Steps between C-alpha positions, in 0.01 A plus 500: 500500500813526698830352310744369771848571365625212677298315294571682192857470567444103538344394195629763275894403574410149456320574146765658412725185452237380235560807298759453297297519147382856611702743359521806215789537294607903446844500502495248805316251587277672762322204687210493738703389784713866519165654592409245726809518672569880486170548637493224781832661621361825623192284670747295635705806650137632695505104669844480591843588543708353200788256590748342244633197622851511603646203265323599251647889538849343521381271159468843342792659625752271349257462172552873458903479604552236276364625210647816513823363483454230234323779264728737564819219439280369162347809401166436516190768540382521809162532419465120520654464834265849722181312321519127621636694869165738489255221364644244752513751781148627462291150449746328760409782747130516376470172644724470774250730683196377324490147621519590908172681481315209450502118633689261263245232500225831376769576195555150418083431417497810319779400283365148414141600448618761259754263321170275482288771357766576257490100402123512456581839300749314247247174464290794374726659270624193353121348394445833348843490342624793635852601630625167388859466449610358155140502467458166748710560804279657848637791610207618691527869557879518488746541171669172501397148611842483716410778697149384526658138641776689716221727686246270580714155591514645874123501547460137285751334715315682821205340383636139409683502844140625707328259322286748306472248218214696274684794523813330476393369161379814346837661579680174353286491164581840424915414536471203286337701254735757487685283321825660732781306532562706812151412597545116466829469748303735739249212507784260527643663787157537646526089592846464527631771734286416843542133432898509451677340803911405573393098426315572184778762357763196564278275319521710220844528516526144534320432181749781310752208372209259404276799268841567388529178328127503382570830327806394296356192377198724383754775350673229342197271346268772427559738219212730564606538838898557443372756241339701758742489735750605239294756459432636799878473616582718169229804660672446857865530350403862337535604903861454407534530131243786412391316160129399502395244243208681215273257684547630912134574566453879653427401892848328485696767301359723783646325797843359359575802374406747767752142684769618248511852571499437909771238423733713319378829725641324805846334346569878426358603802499277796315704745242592218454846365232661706138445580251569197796491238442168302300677242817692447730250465252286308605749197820474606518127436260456233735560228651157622173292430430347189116570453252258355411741131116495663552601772689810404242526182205542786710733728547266789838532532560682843144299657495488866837688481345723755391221770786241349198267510594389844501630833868292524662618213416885561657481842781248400596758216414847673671363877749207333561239815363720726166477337549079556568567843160692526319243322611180746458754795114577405453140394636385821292731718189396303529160559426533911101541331525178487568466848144726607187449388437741312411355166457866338892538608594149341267617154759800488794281528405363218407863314848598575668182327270550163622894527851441504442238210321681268377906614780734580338812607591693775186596635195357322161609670492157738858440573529704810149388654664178464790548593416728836226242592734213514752692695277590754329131550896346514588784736166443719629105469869505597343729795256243597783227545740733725464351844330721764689603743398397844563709790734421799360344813735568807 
């Protein structure tokens, strides 16, 4: 039986975004996803001529430019800027040419029957106890429940939003028991985002001075509840401070003080220190942070140091304000999904706000499918609305 490589090429590079839990540790981690990649590339060269897309080339350019002057000025190896340059320059390219060869409604239903195969999968896994996170917490087959939630929220909203509701469900049961934080405001979002209009967001803002009131009377009356604020304000100051209380729980110690480092990487250098170099100047820092004693007893100390737990805080602390400017630019340019219908589009709106909350790699296995598909169905939009020309009659 004939194998069409077009086909190949298809389902392969999207099962490749699912394959973050296969890897082999010898010296590296040497995942699944290098072979599929390395080896889709040369098909990929007999199909077509490979293109790299201009912005994206210039994107690289000044990534590159930049960090060889900030590493240079700071001193830092360059080993960590030429591997986020190569890893982002071969899966952005990978992609880029991927995507053309095939309709995007044909790589859309590939990627949400897969994400709901991967759903049935982790139902499985999770009845037989297996793969369970903390022992209770779905991960289906990937190695955290966050990443589990942040992969597979495009197809569940896809199917809310189609009105899929069976397979809707059996994507949404599997992020509520995930247990993810990340997972649950994904879900949020899910309902919120389509429905929020101008007259509803001034509503809200309307009822700001009113829930105001309500919450100090609560703060004020209720001990239990001033306690927790208390305490939660104490975790939030360490952004400033450094000193985390013997009780911060690990998830938090992760984020505020990946916060700290990017807070006190950018007051020393404004325009950030180069791309891939928080995990640098975590160690830099870290002699700054007062560490809860079990946390450093269990060797946590640098975790996430290497992703600063959030898309945000990598590029605020490896680009400084030009990494803000980047964020409102792609979070402005997203939003015209909302504009098209194109509910996969919308789903990876809302993928890219969980990312730059919580997952701060540079090229996971489904960012750039993401990211290339949504380009190309706002680019086939804001060409749809451009008025047609009509011609002269003399």
């Amino acid at each position: 039986m004939k194998v069409s490589v077009r086909k190949y090429l298809l389902y392969s590079s999207v099962f490749a975004i699912f394959t973050e839990a296969f890897l082999v540790k010898f010296i590296i981690d040497w995942k699944l996803i290098y072979l599929i990649i390395f080896t889709n590339f040369i098909l990929l060269v007999g199909l077509k001529k490979l293109t790299i897309n201009f912005y994206f080339f210039l994107m690289l350019c000044f990534f590159l430019v930049h960090g060889l002057l900030t590493y240079t000025v700071i001193g830092i190896p360059y080993n960590y800027l030429f591997s986020q340059i190569i890893g982002l320059g071969i899966m952005g390219t990978y992609y880029y040419n991927f995507i053309p060869l095939y309709d995007k409604e044909e790589l859309v239903r590939v990627y949400v029957k897969s994400a709901l195969y991967v759903a049935i999968a982790g139902y499985i896994l999770w009845a037989l106890n297996i793969n369970l996170n903390d022992g209770i917490r779905l991960q289906s087959i990937f190695t955290e429940p966050a990443h589990y939630a942040i992969v597979t929220i495009p197809a569940c909203y896809y199917y809310l939003r189609t009105k899929e509701y069976v397979k809707f469900l059996i994507i949404f049961g599997t992020l509520i028991l995930s247990n993810s934080s990340l997972g649950y405001v994904g879900c949020g979002l899910m309902f919120i985002l389509p429905n929020l209009t101008w007259r509803r967001v001034t509503y809200l803002i309307a009822l700001v001075p009113f829930l105001a009131g309500i919450f100090y009377y609560v703060y004020n009356e209720y001990p239990f509840f001033k306690m927790r604020i208390d305490d939660t304000y104490t975790s939030l100051n360490a952004v400033n401070t450094g000193k985390f209380e013997e009780y911060t729980n690990l998830s938090s110690y992760a984020l505020l003080s990946n916060l700290f480092v990017a807070r006190h990487n950018v007051a020393d250098h404004p325009l950030g220190s180069g791309i891939g170099s928080h995990y640098h100047m975590h160690g830099h820092y870290l002699k700054e942070i007062r560490v809860p004693p079990y946390i450093r007893a269990t060797n946590n100390v640098k975790i996430n140091a290497a992703d600063a737990c959030s898309m945000f805080t990598r590029l605020f602390s490896d680009l400084g304000y030009i990494g803000i400017i980047l964020v409102l630019f792609a979070l402005y340019y997203g939003l015209k999904s909302f504009s098209s219908d194109s509910y996969f589009a919308q789903g990876v709106y809302i993928y890219l706000l969980l990312k730059l909350f919580r997952d701060g790699h540079y090229f996971p296995p489904e960012m750039f499918f993401f990211f290339w598909l949504l380009y190309f169905y706002i680019r086939d939009y804001m060409f749809s609305q451009k008025p047609v020309a009509l011609p002269k009659v003399t």
